[in-house]
Tab-separated table of C-alpha atoms in Angstrom:
chain	number	residue	atom	x	y	z
Z	1	UNK	CA	-0.002	0.009	0.005
Z	2	UNK	CA	2.847	2.388	0.772
Z	3	UNK	CA	4.348	1.749	-2.663
Z	4	UNK	CA	0.995	2.487	-4.323
Z	5	UNK	CA	0.636	5.670	-2.282
Z	6	UNK	CA	4.139	6.766	-3.232
Z	7	UNK	CA	3.485	6.199	-6.927
Z	8	UNK	CA	0.206	8.146	-6.797
Z	9	UNK	CA	1.865	11.033	-4.907
Z	10	UNK	CA	4.678	11.155	-7.481
Z	11	UNK	CA	2.181	11.072	-10.338
Z	12	UNK	CA	0.078	13.867	-8.827
Z	13	UNK	CA	3.057	16.153	-8.263
Z	14	UNK	CA	5.026	15.588	-11.483
Z	15	UNK	CA	3.100	13.975	-14.328
Z	16	UNK	CA	-0.498	14.971	-13.680
Z	17	UNK	CA	-0.379	18.774	-14.225
Z	18	UNK	CA	1.391	18.584	-17.585
Z	19	UNK	CA	-0.703	15.615	-18.778
Z	20	UNK	CA	-3.993	17.289	-17.856
Z	21	UNK	CA	-2.874	20.492	-19.619
Z	22	UNK	CA	-2.097	18.597	-22.843
Z	23	UNK	CA	-5.342	16.580	-22.694
Z	24	UNK	CA	-7.457	19.663	-21.994
Z	25	UNK	CA	-5.997	21.686	-24.874
Z	26	UNK	CA	-6.073	18.780	-27.352
Z	27	UNK	CA	-9.604	17.794	-26.312
Z	28	UNK	CA	-10.927	21.347	-26.519
Z	29	UNK	CA	-9.470	21.931	-29.989
Z	30	UNK	CA	-10.714	18.570	-31.204
Z	31	UNK	CA	-14.262	19.121	-29.985
Z	32	UNK	CA	-14.359	22.656	-31.393
Z	33	UNK	CA	-13.342	21.263	-34.768
Z	34	UNK	CA	-15.867	18.442	-34.509
Z	35	UNK	CA	-18.714	20.818	-33.579
Z	36	UNK	CA	-17.876	23.092	-36.504
Z	37	UNK	CA	-17.824	20.125	-38.883
Z	38	UNK	CA	-21.033	18.467	-37.646
Z	39	UNK	CA	-22.885	21.802	-37.780
Z	40	UNK	CA	-22.639	21.622	-41.548
Z	41	UNK	CA	-24.273	18.132	-41.615
Z	42	UNK	CA	-27.325	18.630	-39.411
Z	43	UNK	CA	-29.516	15.574	-38.871
Z	44	UNK	CA	-30.996	13.961	-35.714
Z	45	UNK	CA	-27.965	11.784	-35.013
Z	46	UNK	CA	-25.478	14.588	-35.603
Z	47	UNK	CA	-27.540	16.892	-33.403
Z	48	UNK	CA	-27.105	14.385	-30.562
Z	49	UNK	CA	-23.387	14.151	-31.315
Z	50	UNK	CA	-23.036	17.953	-31.336
Z	51	UNK	CA	-24.713	18.108	-27.926
Z	52	UNK	CA	-22.406	15.388	-26.615
Z	53	UNK	CA	-19.358	17.163	-28.022
Z	54	UNK	CA	-20.434	20.417	-26.348
Z	55	UNK	CA	-20.539	18.594	-23.004
Z	56	UNK	CA	-17.078	17.135	-23.554
Z	57	UNK	CA	-15.782	20.558	-24.584
Z	58	UNK	CA	-17.208	22.089	-21.410
Z	59	UNK	CA	-15.606	19.303	-19.373
Z	60	UNK	CA	-12.177	19.861	-20.948
Z	61	UNK	CA	-12.388	23.635	-20.516
Z	62	UNK	CA	-13.517	23.259	-16.923
Z	63	UNK	CA	-10.670	20.876	-16.110
Z	64	UNK	CA	-8.260	23.336	-17.693
Z	65	UNK	CA	-9.541	26.214	-15.563
Z	66	UNK	CA	-9.402	24.112	-12.375
Z	67	UNK	CA	-5.826	23.015	-13.121
Z	68	UNK	CA	-4.666	26.567	-13.810
Z	69	UNK	CA	-6.473	27.823	-10.714
Z	70	UNK	CA	-4.792	25.224	-8.512
Z	71	UNK	CA	-1.385	25.977	-10.024
Z	72	UNK	CA	-1.737	29.751	-9.607
Z	73	UNK	CA	-3.159	29.455	-6.103
Z	74	UNK	CA	-1.020	26.679	-4.577
Z	75	UNK	CA	2.252	26.930	-6.517
Z	76	UNK	CA	2.521	30.590	-7.541
Z	77	UNK	CA	0.601	31.776	-4.447
Z	78	UNK	CA	-0.899	34.636	-6.410
Z	79	UNK	CA	-2.934	36.913	-4.069
Z	80	UNK	CA	-5.430	37.411	-6.918
Z	81	UNK	CA	-6.681	33.868	-6.343
Z	82	UNK	CA	-7.117	34.421	-2.613
Z	83	UNK	CA	-10.191	36.603	-3.120
Z	84	UNK	CA	-13.775	35.630	-2.422
Z	85	UNK	CA	-14.749	36.190	-6.062
Z	86	UNK	CA	-12.158	33.663	-7.299
Z	87	UNK	CA	-13.310	31.189	-4.671
Z	88	UNK	CA	-16.852	31.563	-6.005
Z	89	UNK	CA	-15.662	30.852	-9.548
Z	90	UNK	CA	-13.992	27.692	-8.292
Z	91	UNK	CA	-17.186	26.737	-6.491
Z	92	UNK	CA	-19.099	27.119	-9.762
Z	93	UNK	CA	-16.377	25.124	-11.565
Z	94	UNK	CA	-16.741	22.178	-9.161
Z	95	UNK	CA	-20.519	22.095	-9.663
Z	96	UNK	CA	-20.214	22.459	-13.436
Z	97	UNK	CA	-17.714	19.601	-13.531
Z	98	UNK	CA	-20.239	17.234	-11.952
Z	99	UNK	CA	-23.089	18.405	-14.189
Z	100	UNK	CA	-21.226	18.133	-17.518
Z	101	UNK	CA	-19.698	14.803	-16.525
Z	102	UNK	CA	-23.122	13.402	-15.690
Z	103	UNK	CA	-24.590	14.826	-18.882
Z	104	UNK	CA	-21.833	13.197	-20.952
Z	105	UNK	CA	-22.534	9.883	-19.224
Z	106	UNK	CA	-26.237	10.116	-20.085
Z	107	UNK	CA	-25.358	10.868	-23.711
Z	108	UNK	CA	-23.407	7.611	-23.934
Z	109	UNK	CA	-26.306	5.672	-22.416
Z	110	UNK	CA	-28.742	7.297	-24.853
Z	111	UNK	CA	-26.449	6.454	-27.736
Z	112	UNK	CA	-26.371	2.790	-26.763
Z	113	UNK	CA	-30.175	2.641	-26.558
Z	114	UNK	CA	-30.568	4.418	-29.907
Z	115	UNK	CA	-28.119	2.024	-31.515
Z	116	UNK	CA	-29.962	-0.997	-30.184
Z	117	UNK	CA	-33.258	0.378	-31.494
Z	118	UNK	CA	-31.642	0.991	-34.875
Z	119	UNK	CA	-30.411	-2.592	-35.028
Z	120	UNK	CA	-33.884	-3.869	-34.108
Z	121	UNK	CA	-35.368	-1.788	-36.914
Z	122	UNK	CA	-33.137	-3.596	-39.408
Z	123	UNK	CA	-34.985	-6.827	-38.755
Z	124	UNK	CA	-38.373	-5.194	-39.252
Z	125	UNK	CA	-40.480	-4.743	-42.356
Z	126	UNK	CA	-39.874	-0.998	-42.607
Z	127	UNK	CA	-36.142	-1.201	-41.946
Z	128	UNK	CA	-35.321	1.379	-44.618
Z	129	UNK	CA	-37.481	4.103	-43.028
Z	130	UNK	CA	-35.716	6.470	-40.590
Z	131	UNK	CA	-37.074	6.257	-37.067
Z	132	UNK	CA	-34.820	8.602	-35.096
Z	133	UNK	CA	-36.316	11.921	-36.106
Z	134	UNK	CA	-35.410	15.466	-35.074
Z	135	UNK	CA	-38.382	15.500	-32.700
Z	136	UNK	CA	-37.184	12.348	-30.943
Z	137	UNK	CA	-33.704	13.834	-30.745
Z	138	UNK	CA	-35.023	16.956	-29.041
Z	139	UNK	CA	-37.015	14.847	-26.584
Z	140	UNK	CA	-33.903	12.778	-25.817
Z	141	UNK	CA	-31.838	15.906	-25.168
Z	142	UNK	CA	-34.519	17.372	-22.888
Z	143	UNK	CA	-34.576	14.153	-20.864
Z	144	UNK	CA	-30.749	14.032	-20.666
Z	145	UNK	CA	-30.292	17.606	-19.465
Z	146	UNK	CA	-33.296	17.498	-17.143
Z	147	UNK	CA	-32.030	14.347	-15.408
Z	148	UNK	CA	-28.529	15.806	-15.055
Z	149	UNK	CA	-29.864	19.016	-13.531
Z	150	UNK	CA	-32.292	17.181	-11.250
Z	151	UNK	CA	-29.640	14.796	-9.892
Z	152	UNK	CA	-26.655	17.128	-9.894
Z	153	UNK	CA	-27.995	20.374	-8.417
Z	154	UNK	CA	-27.547	19.300	-4.738
Z	155	UNK	CA	-23.779	19.091	-5.336
Z	156	UNK	CA	-23.641	22.902	-5.226
Z	157	UNK	CA	-24.582	22.833	-1.535
Z	158	UNK	CA	-21.946	20.287	-0.512
Z	159	UNK	CA	-19.225	22.988	-0.605
Z	160	UNK	CA	-18.925	26.216	1.356
Z	161	UNK	CA	-16.597	29.190	0.937
Z	162	UNK	CA	-14.642	29.857	4.144
Z	163	UNK	CA	-12.027	32.442	5.087
Z	164	UNK	CA	-8.705	31.207	6.467
Z	165	UNK	CA	-5.993	33.296	8.190
Z	166	UNK	CA	-3.402	32.500	5.518
Z	167	UNK	CA	-2.940	30.218	2.514
Z	168	UNK	CA	-1.420	26.928	3.572
Z	169	UNK	CA	2.162	26.520	2.334
Z	170	UNK	CA	2.438	29.977	0.762
Z	171	UNK	CA	3.901	31.730	3.802
Z	172	UNK	CA	6.884	29.356	3.750
Z	173	UNK	CA	7.555	30.144	0.063
Z	174	UNK	CA	6.777	33.868	0.255
Z	175	UNK	CA	7.205	35.396	3.735
Z	176	UNK	CA	5.362	38.554	2.686
Z	177	UNK	CA	2.146	36.473	2.416
Z	178	UNK	CA	2.190	35.553	6.093
Z	179	UNK	CA	-1.090	36.493	7.843
Z	180	UNK	CA	-2.704	37.308	4.471
Z	181	UNK	CA	-6.224	35.925	4.584
Z	182	UNK	CA	-7.570	33.713	1.818
Z	183	UNK	CA	-10.936	32.292	0.782
Z	184	UNK	CA	-11.116	28.573	0.082
Z	185	UNK	CA	-13.633	25.853	-0.627
Z	186	UNK	CA	-14.527	23.527	2.205
Z	187	UNK	CA	-16.918	20.621	2.499
Z	188	UNK	CA	-20.184	21.507	4.200
Z	189	UNK	CA	-20.673	20.413	7.800
Z	190	UNK	CA	-23.968	18.825	6.829
Z	191	UNK	CA	-22.832	15.208	6.814
Z	192	UNK	CA	-26.235	13.907	5.702
Z	193	UNK	CA	-26.174	16.089	2.598
Z	194	UNK	CA	-22.647	14.931	1.770
Z	195	UNK	CA	-23.648	11.271	2.130
Z	196	UNK	CA	-26.785	11.658	0.003
Z	197	UNK	CA	-24.907	13.467	-2.792
Z	198	UNK	CA	-22.080	10.946	-2.661
Z	199	UNK	CA	-24.380	7.963	-3.111
Z	200	UNK	CA	-26.566	9.796	-5.627
Z	201	UNK	CA	-23.597	10.677	-7.825
Z	202	UNK	CA	-22.042	7.215	-7.705
Z	203	UNK	CA	-25.298	5.381	-8.341
Z	204	UNK	CA	-26.644	7.691	-11.045
Z	205	UNK	CA	-23.438	8.734	-12.815
Z	206	UNK	CA	-21.222	5.669	-12.458
Z	207	UNK	CA	-22.707	2.381	-11.243
Z	208	UNK	CA	-26.196	2.778	-12.729
Z	209	UNK	CA	-25.068	3.809	-16.248
Z	210	UNK	CA	-22.330	1.158	-16.182
Z	211	UNK	CA	-24.912	-1.526	-15.400
Z	212	UNK	CA	-27.208	-0.231	-18.162
Z	213	UNK	CA	-24.327	-0.262	-20.652
Z	214	UNK	CA	-23.401	-3.822	-19.687
Z	215	UNK	CA	-26.995	-4.911	-20.394
Z	216	UNK	CA	-27.116	-2.897	-23.650
Z	217	UNK	CA	-23.850	-4.459	-24.760
Z	218	UNK	CA	-25.336	-7.941	-24.382
Z	219	UNK	CA	-28.510	-6.884	-26.182
Z	220	UNK	CA	-26.590	-5.335	-29.059
Z	221	UNK	CA	-24.418	-8.433	-29.463
Z	222	UNK	CA	-27.521	-10.617	-29.503
Z	223	UNK	CA	-29.163	-8.360	-32.062
Z	224	UNK	CA	-26.051	-8.569	-34.230
Z	225	UNK	CA	-26.366	-12.354	-34.257
Z	226	UNK	CA	-29.962	-12.107	-35.442
Z	227	UNK	CA	-28.953	-9.670	-38.168
Z	228	UNK	CA	-26.261	-12.062	-39.411
Z	229	UNK	CA	-28.888	-14.793	-39.711
Z	230	UNK	CA	-31.033	-12.626	-41.961
Z	231	UNK	CA	-28.181	-10.777	-43.664
Z	232	UNK	CA	-30.072	-10.989	-46.954
Z	233	UNK	CA	-32.150	-8.023	-45.726
Z	234	UNK	CA	-29.202	-5.711	-46.329
Z	235	UNK	CA	-29.534	-4.131	-49.701
Z	236	UNK	CA	-25.773	-4.048	-50.421
Z	237	UNK	CA	-22.570	-5.442	-49.005
Z	238	UNK	CA	-21.433	-1.859	-48.357
Z	239	UNK	CA	-24.415	-1.244	-46.089
Z	240	UNK	CA	-23.732	-4.476	-44.197
Z	241	UNK	CA	-20.105	-3.467	-43.638
Z	242	UNK	CA	-21.132	0.055	-42.550
Z	243	UNK	CA	-23.529	-1.212	-39.874
Z	244	UNK	CA	-20.987	-3.746	-38.642
Z	245	UNK	CA	-18.221	-1.131	-38.449
Z	246	UNK	CA	-20.407	1.467	-36.756
Z	247	UNK	CA	-21.784	-0.975	-34.218
Z	248	UNK	CA	-18.349	-2.311	-33.339
Z	249	UNK	CA	-17.083	1.229	-32.770
Z	250	UNK	CA	-20.043	2.014	-30.472
Z	251	UNK	CA	-19.361	-1.186	-28.551
Z	252	UNK	CA	-15.748	-0.014	-28.123
Z	253	UNK	CA	-16.966	3.299	-26.730
Z	254	UNK	CA	-19.329	1.562	-24.337
Z	255	UNK	CA	-16.627	-0.868	-23.228
Z	256	UNK	CA	-14.179	1.999	-22.650
Z	257	UNK	CA	-16.745	3.861	-20.561
Z	258	UNK	CA	-17.493	0.770	-18.461
Z	259	UNK	CA	-13.773	0.188	-17.843
Z	260	UNK	CA	-13.295	3.787	-16.626
Z	261	UNK	CA	-16.477	4.536	-14.677
Z	262	UNK	CA	-17.362	1.179	-13.130
Z	263	UNK	CA	-14.113	0.752	-11.110
Z	264	UNK	CA	-14.344	4.345	-9.882
Z	265	UNK	CA	-17.902	3.837	-8.711
Z	266	UNK	CA	-17.101	0.543	-6.967
Z	267	UNK	CA	-14.051	2.072	-5.271
Z	268	UNK	CA	-16.039	5.073	-4.086
Z	269	UNK	CA	-18.702	2.834	-2.576
Z	270	UNK	CA	-16.052	0.540	-1.039
Z	271	UNK	CA	-14.332	3.523	0.561
Z	272	UNK	CA	-17.641	4.614	2.065
Z	273	UNK	CA	-18.184	1.208	3.616
Z	274	UNK	CA	-14.558	0.579	4.658
Z	275	UNK	CA	-11.909	3.330	4.186
Z	276	UNK	CA	-9.213	2.559	1.585
Z	277	UNK	CA	-5.747	3.788	2.571
Z	278	UNK	CA	-4.734	5.224	-0.833
Z	279	UNK	CA	-8.219	6.456	-1.832
Z	280	UNK	CA	-7.396	10.116	-1.180
Z	281	UNK	CA	-4.457	9.989	-3.599
Z	282	UNK	CA	-6.526	8.498	-6.436
Z	283	UNK	CA	-8.234	11.824	-7.136
Z	284	UNK	CA	-5.691	13.010	-9.708
Z	285	UNK	CA	-5.584	9.627	-11.474
Z	286	UNK	CA	-9.374	9.381	-11.663
Z	287	UNK	CA	-9.509	12.936	-12.938
Z	288	UNK	CA	-7.043	12.076	-15.702
Z	289	UNK	CA	-8.975	8.946	-16.730
Z	290	UNK	CA	-12.261	10.863	-16.873
Z	291	UNK	CA	-10.641	13.577	-18.984
Z	292	UNK	CA	-8.979	11.023	-21.243
Z	293	UNK	CA	-12.356	9.354	-21.801
Z	294	UNK	CA	-13.925	12.704	-22.611
Z	295	UNK	CA	-11.236	13.333	-25.206
Z	296	UNK	CA	-11.354	9.885	-26.799
Z	297	UNK	CA	-15.101	9.230	-27.026
Z	298	UNK	CA	-15.819	11.734	-29.747
Z	299	UNK	CA	-12.658	10.921	-31.687
Z	300	UNK	CA	-13.961	7.353	-31.847
Z	301	UNK	CA	-17.218	8.700	-33.240
Z	302	UNK	CA	-15.225	10.532	-35.894
Z	303	UNK	CA	-13.307	7.346	-36.709
Z	304	UNK	CA	-16.498	5.315	-37.261
Z	305	UNK	CA	-18.205	7.813	-39.587
Z	306	UNK	CA	-16.808	8.059	-43.116
Z	307	UNK	CA	-18.777	11.184	-44.002
Z	308	UNK	CA	-17.615	12.878	-40.846
Z	309	UNK	CA	-13.985	11.964	-41.583
Z	310	UNK	CA	-14.312	13.422	-45.093
Z	311	UNK	CA	-15.915	16.572	-43.697
Z	312	UNK	CA	-13.146	16.915	-41.098
Z	313	UNK	CA	-10.447	16.458	-43.745
Z	314	UNK	CA	-12.262	19.054	-45.858
Z	315	UNK	CA	-12.412	21.602	-43.067
Z	316	UNK	CA	-10.313	24.802	-43.440
Z	317	UNK	CA	-7.834	23.696	-40.786
Z	318	UNK	CA	-6.997	20.368	-42.439
Z	319	UNK	CA	-7.078	21.948	-45.906
Z	320	UNK	CA	-4.533	24.528	-44.738
Z	321	UNK	CA	-2.306	21.798	-43.260
Z	322	UNK	CA	-2.602	19.782	-46.500
Z	323	UNK	CA	-1.713	22.831	-48.593
Z	324	UNK	CA	1.342	23.487	-46.414
Z	325	UNK	CA	2.473	19.874	-46.872
Z	326	UNK	CA	1.886	20.020	-50.629
Z	327	UNK	CA	3.788	23.320	-50.906
Z	328	UNK	CA	6.713	21.858	-48.955
Z	329	UNK	CA	6.820	18.796	-51.255
Z	330	UNK	CA	6.786	21.068	-54.321
Z	331	UNK	CA	9.664	23.129	-52.913
Z	332	UNK	CA	11.708	20.014	-52.226
Z	333	UNK	CA	10.970	18.708	-55.735
Z	334	UNK	CA	11.933	22.027	-57.324
Z	335	UNK	CA	15.175	22.187	-55.313
Z	336	UNK	CA	16.002	18.634	-56.369
Z	337	UNK	CA	15.241	19.422	-60.056
Z	338	UNK	CA	17.275	22.620	-59.931
Z	339	UNK	CA	20.206	20.734	-58.395
Z	340	UNK	CA	20.042	18.090	-61.138
Z	341	UNK	CA	19.950	20.794	-63.860
Z	342	UNK	CA	22.909	22.572	-62.228
Z	343	UNK	CA	24.997	19.402	-62.124
Z	344	UNK	CA	24.071	18.597	-65.731
Z	345	UNK	CA	24.967	22.122	-66.915
Z	346	UNK	CA	28.290	22.015	-65.070
Z	347	UNK	CA	29.128	18.694	-66.682
Z	348	UNK	CA	28.281	20.017	-70.166
Z	349	UNK	CA	30.285	23.241	-69.815
Z	350	UNK	CA	33.368	21.749	-68.144
Z	351	UNK	CA	33.979	18.875	-70.625
Z	352	UNK	CA	34.683	21.058	-73.739
Z	353	UNK	CA	36.936	23.311	-71.666
Z	354	UNK	CA	39.033	20.389	-70.523
Z	355	UNK	CA	39.345	19.027	-74.070
Z	356	UNK	CA	40.345	22.473	-75.343
Z	357	UNK	CA	43.239	22.577	-72.886
Z	358	UNK	CA	44.482	19.164	-74.012
Z	359	UNK	CA	42.811	16.998	-71.378
Z	360	UNK	CA	40.845	13.990	-72.420
Z	361	UNK	CA	37.385	13.422	-71.017
Z	362	UNK	CA	37.991	9.668	-71.124
Z	363	UNK	CA	39.199	7.989	-67.957
Z	364	UNK	CA	42.947	7.340	-67.673
Z	365	UNK	CA	44.190	3.778	-67.880
Z	366	UNK	CA	47.565	2.388	-66.775
Z	367	UNK	CA	49.024	-0.333	-68.910
């Protein structure tokens, strides 16, 4: 246990800040690009994906702000971050983190249910008719956001803003900050509220969705077997391959979510029942895994959709990168051609001059 604690402490102090910074920036840029691309291909499914990408973007941006706040407050000891206003922004950031995380979880669950319904439609008589309309998409989004707000709003009251005589650790680094008061977040003294929110979050945002996804995974796999038995219903081989590829990618996303969220939920519940020695130091690692999942989920969606890939590659950013690469190749080709012409011209002009001065252009031989 001591070795595990030491590894987690080392990770939190050295690797975690830089890794979170890279993941936040990469995830934010990726989701911005994805939102811009999907906005040009509006349909019910893409509307759901845009909403999901907005949640992941908010999660990445919120993690970035929290990381910078912690660095400026704890490491730089900037007095600007000691104020009550900045403490309130951090309070809002903590609440927003829970809400967007829960909303993203519900999007994944909704996606699995929609995919299962789509596969069931393939075995029906009217399999070619679209069933997931814009109206159903709006209803799904209303349910997702309403559930997240209903379950997550009590989290706001689990933290209070308190004033402390001085920032812990800053007086040792900067003596001039001694006895300088600071405002910080602190858990509320209402233990009942903390317990209720703790169980509510773990059951509704981790264990419950993980259980649903496990069941949906089994149902989707069973539905795939039925589809293979009646594969003649597919109009073309291309359509068959598209459904297989898309479904496999969704199953990968569901499996990745289960692997990340289910252990966290079980560990949180286990720590409530019987305290785990290294549980406190798992916060940074769990934060990184949640952020990594947020970054990867939508990139997997991009990988499974050919039209989305083409649209992404046709976006101004990728076109600009492609043009830069093409221009660089042309410059290298021109330099190589110019070098060949220069060598050829030198060879042509030097040979007559040597022969004029009595030198033979033929190689010398020794008999």
